[in-house]
Coordinates of C-alpha atoms and ligand atoms in Angstrom, one line a residue:
X1 CA 35.1 -225.5 -167.0
X2 CA 37.0 -227.2 -169.6
X3 CA 36.7 -227.7 -173.1
X4 CA 34.7 -230.7 -174.1
X5 CA 37.7 -232.7 -176.1
X6 CA 39.7 -232.3 -172.9
X7 CA 37.0 -233.8 -170.5
X8 CA 36.3 -236.6 -173.3
X9 CA 40.3 -237.1 -172.9
X10 CA 40.2 -237.2 -169.2
X11 CA 37.3 -239.6 -169.2
X12 CA 39.7 -242.2 -170.8
X13 CA 37.6 -242.5 -173.8
X14 CA 40.0 -241.6 -176.5
X15 CA 42.7 -238.9 -176.9
X16 CA 41.7 -235.2 -177.2
X17 CA 42.2 -235.2 -181.1
X18 CA 39.9 -238.3 -181.5
X19 CA 37.5 -236.3 -179.2
X20 CA 37.4 -233.3 -181.6
X21 CA 36.7 -235.7 -184.5
X22 CA 33.6 -237.1 -182.6
X23 CA 32.5 -233.7 -181.7
X24 CA 32.6 -232.5 -185.3
X25 CA 30.7 -235.5 -186.5
X26 CA 28.0 -234.8 -183.9
X27 CA 28.5 -237.7 -181.7
X28 CA 28.9 -236.0 -178.4
X29 CA 25.9 -234.5 -176.3
X30 CA 25.9 -232.2 -173.4
X31 CA 22.9 -232.5 -171.3
X32 CA 20.8 -234.2 -174.2
X33 CA 22.1 -231.6 -176.5
X34 CA 24.2 -232.2 -179.5
X35 CA 27.4 -230.2 -179.5
X36 CA 29.4 -229.7 -182.6
X37 CA 31.6 -226.7 -181.5
X38 CA 35.0 -227.4 -180.5
X39 CA 35.4 -224.7 -178.4
X40 CA 32.3 -225.6 -176.2
X41 CA 33.1 -225.6 -172.3
X42 CA 31.6 -228.0 -169.9
X43 CA 32.4 -229.7 -166.5
X44 CA 31.8 -233.5 -165.4
X45 CA 28.8 -232.1 -163.5
X46 CA 27.1 -231.9 -167.0
X47 CA 25.7 -235.3 -168.4
X48 CA 28.1 -236.0 -171.5
X49 CA 27.6 -238.5 -173.5
X50 CA 29.2 -240.3 -176.6
X51 CA 26.7 -241.9 -179.0
X52 CA 24.1 -241.9 -176.0
X53 CA 26.6 -243.5 -173.6
X54 CA 27.6 -241.5 -170.5
X55 CA 31.3 -240.8 -169.7
X56 CA 32.8 -240.0 -166.3
X57 CA 36.1 -239.1 -164.9
X58 CA 38.6 -242.0 -165.0
X59 CA 40.2 -242.9 -161.9
X60 CA 43.9 -241.5 -161.5
X61 CA 46.7 -244.0 -161.8
X62 CA 50.2 -243.1 -160.5
X63 CA 52.9 -245.8 -161.1
X64 CA 56.5 -245.8 -160.5
X65 CA 58.6 -248.4 -163.0
X66 CA 61.8 -249.9 -162.7
X67 CA 62.6 -249.4 -166.1
X68 CA 64.7 -251.8 -168.1
X69 CA 67.3 -251.3 -170.8
X70 CA 66.1 -252.1 -174.4
X71 CA 62.6 -250.7 -174.0
X72 CA 61.3 -247.5 -175.3
X73 CA 59.6 -244.8 -173.2
X74 CA 56.7 -244.4 -175.6
X75 CA 53.2 -245.4 -175.9
X76 CA 53.7 -246.8 -179.3
X77 CA 57.1 -247.6 -181.4
X78 CA 57.1 -247.4 -185.4
X79 CA 60.0 -249.5 -185.4
X80 CA 58.0 -252.3 -183.5
X81 CA 60.2 -252.3 -180.1
X82 CA 58.8 -253.2 -176.8
X83 CA 57.4 -250.1 -175.0
X84 CA 57.2 -249.5 -171.5
X85 CA 53.4 -249.9 -171.6
X86 CA 54.2 -253.4 -172.8
X87 CA 55.6 -254.3 -169.4
X88 CA 52.6 -253.3 -167.4
X89 CA 50.5 -255.9 -165.6
X90 CA 46.9 -256.6 -167.3
X91 CA 45.0 -254.8 -164.4
X92 CA 46.6 -251.6 -165.7
X93 CA 46.3 -251.8 -169.3
X94 CA 42.7 -250.2 -169.4
X95 CA 44.0 -247.1 -168.3
X96 CA 45.5 -244.6 -170.9
X97 CA 48.8 -243.8 -169.0
X98 CA 51.6 -242.0 -170.3
X99 CA 55.3 -241.8 -169.1
X100 CA 56.4 -238.7 -167.2
X101 CA 59.3 -237.3 -169.4
X102 CA 61.7 -240.1 -171.0
X103 CA 64.4 -242.5 -170.5
X104 CA 66.3 -243.6 -173.5
X105 CA 66.2 -247.0 -175.0
X106 CA 69.5 -248.1 -173.6
X107 CA 68.9 -246.3 -170.0
X108 CA 67.2 -247.8 -167.1
X109 CA 65.8 -246.7 -163.6
X110 CA 63.0 -244.6 -162.2
X111 CA 60.2 -243.8 -164.7
X112 CA 56.8 -242.6 -163.4
X113 CA 53.6 -243.2 -165.4
X114 CA 50.2 -241.4 -165.2
X115 CA 47.0 -240.8 -166.9
X116 CA 46.8 -237.2 -164.8
X117 CA 47.9 -235.3 -167.9
X118 CA 48.3 -232.1 -165.6
X119 CA 50.4 -233.7 -163.2
X120 CA 52.5 -235.2 -165.8
X121 CA 53.0 -231.6 -167.7
X122 CA 53.8 -229.9 -164.3
X123 CA 56.3 -232.4 -163.4
X124 CA 58.0 -232.2 -167.1
X125 CA 57.9 -228.6 -167.4
X126 CA 60.3 -225.9 -166.8
X127 CA 58.6 -224.7 -163.4
X128 CA 59.0 -228.2 -161.8
X129 CA 61.5 -228.3 -158.9
X130 CA 62.0 -232.0 -158.8
X131 CA 65.5 -233.3 -158.7
X132 CA 66.3 -236.4 -161.1
X133 CA 69.5 -238.2 -160.0
X134 CA 71.4 -240.0 -162.5
X135 CA 74.2 -242.5 -162.3
X136 CA 76.6 -242.6 -165.2
X137 CA 79.6 -244.9 -166.5
X138 CA 81.5 -242.9 -168.9
X139 CA 84.6 -243.6 -171.1
X140 CA 87.9 -242.3 -169.8
X141 CA 89.0 -240.9 -166.5
X142 CA 86.6 -238.0 -165.1
X143 CA 88.3 -235.4 -162.8
X144 CA 86.4 -233.5 -160.1
X145 CA 87.3 -230.3 -161.9
X146 CA 85.3 -231.4 -165.1
X147 CA 82.4 -232.2 -162.7
X148 CA 82.7 -228.7 -161.4
X149 CA 82.5 -227.3 -165.1
X150 CA 79.1 -229.4 -165.3
X151 CA 78.0 -228.0 -162.1
X152 CA 78.2 -224.5 -163.1
X153 CA 76.3 -225.1 -166.3
X154 CA 77.7 -225.4 -169.6
X155 CA 76.7 -224.6 -173.2
X156 CA 74.9 -227.1 -175.2
X157 CA 74.4 -225.8 -178.7
X158 CA 72.0 -223.0 -178.3
X159 CA 71.4 -224.1 -174.9
X160 CA 72.9 -223.3 -171.4
X161 CA 72.3 -226.1 -168.9
X162 CA 71.1 -224.7 -165.3
X163 CA 73.6 -225.2 -162.5
X164 CA 73.3 -228.9 -161.0
X165 CA 74.9 -231.1 -158.4
X166 CA 77.4 -234.1 -159.3
X167 CA 79.7 -236.5 -157.5
X168 CA 82.3 -239.1 -158.6
X169 CA 82.3 -242.6 -157.4
X170 CA 85.3 -244.0 -159.3
X171 CA 87.9 -242.8 -161.9
X172 CA 90.0 -245.8 -163.1
X173 CA 93.0 -245.4 -165.4
X174 CA 93.1 -249.1 -165.6
X175 CA 89.6 -249.5 -166.7
X176 CA 89.9 -246.0 -168.7
X177 CA 86.3 -245.7 -167.3
X178 CA 84.5 -243.6 -164.3
X179 CA 81.1 -243.8 -162.6
X180 CA 79.6 -240.2 -161.5
X181 CA 76.4 -239.2 -160.1
X182 CA 74.6 -236.0 -161.7
X183 CA 71.4 -234.5 -160.3
X184 CA 69.5 -232.1 -162.4
X185 CA 66.3 -230.2 -162.0
X186 CA 65.6 -230.3 -165.9
X187 CA 65.3 -232.4 -168.3
X188 CA 66.1 -231.9 -171.9
X189 CA 66.2 -234.3 -174.6
X190 CA 69.5 -236.5 -174.2
X191 CA 70.5 -234.0 -171.4
X192 CA 72.9 -236.1 -169.6
X193 CA 74.5 -237.8 -172.4
X194 CA 75.1 -234.7 -174.0
X195 CA 76.6 -233.0 -170.9
X196 CA 79.3 -235.9 -170.5
X197 CA 80.3 -236.1 -174.3
X198 CA 80.7 -232.2 -174.2
X199 CA 83.7 -232.9 -171.6
X200 CA 85.0 -235.7 -173.8
X201 CA 83.3 -238.6 -172.0
X202 CA 80.8 -240.4 -173.8
X203 CA 77.9 -242.1 -171.7
X204 CA 78.3 -245.8 -171.8
X205 CA 75.4 -246.8 -169.3
X206 CA 72.7 -244.3 -167.7
X207 CA 70.5 -245.2 -164.8
X208 CA 67.9 -242.5 -163.1
X209 CA 68.3 -243.5 -159.5
X210 CA 65.8 -241.1 -158.3
X211 CA 63.1 -238.8 -159.0
X212 CA 62.3 -236.4 -156.6
X213 CA 62.5 -238.7 -153.2
X214 CA 61.4 -241.8 -155.4
X215 CA 63.8 -244.7 -156.2
X216 CA 63.4 -248.1 -157.7
X217 CA 64.1 -250.0 -154.4
X218 CA 62.2 -253.2 -154.3
X219 CA 61.4 -253.2 -158.1
X220 CA 62.8 -255.9 -160.2
X221 CA 63.6 -254.5 -163.7
X222 CA 60.2 -254.2 -165.5
X223 CA 58.4 -254.1 -162.1
X224 CA 55.8 -251.3 -161.3
X225 CA 54.1 -250.4 -158.1
X226 CA 51.5 -247.5 -157.4
X227 CA 52.8 -244.5 -155.6
X228 CA 51.5 -244.2 -152.2
X229 CA 49.2 -241.2 -151.5
X230 CA 52.0 -239.2 -149.4
X231 CA 54.3 -240.0 -152.4
X232 CA 52.0 -238.3 -154.9
X233 CA 51.3 -235.5 -152.1
X234 CA 54.9 -234.7 -151.9
X235 CA 55.7 -234.5 -155.6
X236 CA 52.7 -232.4 -156.0
X237 CA 53.7 -230.1 -153.4
X238 CA 57.1 -229.4 -155.5
X239 CA 55.3 -228.6 -158.3
X240 CA 54.4 -225.0 -158.5
X241 CA 51.8 -225.0 -161.0
X242 CA 49.9 -227.8 -160.2
X243 CA 47.8 -226.1 -157.4
X244 CA 46.9 -223.6 -160.0
X245 CA 45.3 -226.4 -162.6
X246 CA 43.7 -228.0 -159.6
X247 CA 41.8 -224.9 -158.3
X248 CA 40.6 -223.7 -161.8
Ligands
URA1 N1 69.5 -237.9 -169.9 C1 69.6 -238.7 -171.1 O1 70.7 -238.4 -171.8 N2 69.1 -239.9 -171.3 C2 68.0 -240.0 -170.6 O2 67.4 -241.3 -170.7 C3 67.6 -239.1 -169.2 C4 68.7 -238.1 -169.1

């Protein structure tokens, strides 16, 4: 049993907040009875109607996008910039898809999109065990010793980063730049940029090359593909909380 507003959101009809408004306005009925109580619980085994029209669970969609630069990872942008949703093929536009975590406007690479809220929350939550691998071009000549510092975890304001893995691809005195990889299991806002900036090496370019075992192989910038059932299963296996949500 779940709260009525959550079921309405899961049907793709509208957001949870809008659903609460509809409930308060007396537009929602469960098994023929108008419900105006916000905490009311039901399930999709009940007949839920909005202004007399029945709603059903929305089909779950899981997409992998090769996000290009200069696109915002958001469902809308007040500055009118292009969002990742604007890049989706027409057939996916009817779903209420959300990006799983975020990639900065100037970053590119692997980005998942889904309408499965539990899956999304579990993947970006603190109990997610999924590796995210980034390739970064930074200013200046990085040393392996500096990368070891990152690996142990560094202090960023009042937060200490978790241990992680790194590698050095190139460190050029001539170009005064370096190329490094970093593999994190967490994803704080601007974390990779802040970690390298803390070492005195601002990030010039950032690409997420892997999310779990998923890469953007075969996808042009801006293209998407649906995840295969075994890929979804593998990601779910990594999530310690998802099964809990699932068998509620
Ligand atoms: N870390 C960042 O700094 N930016 C991203 O887009 C992702 C991780």
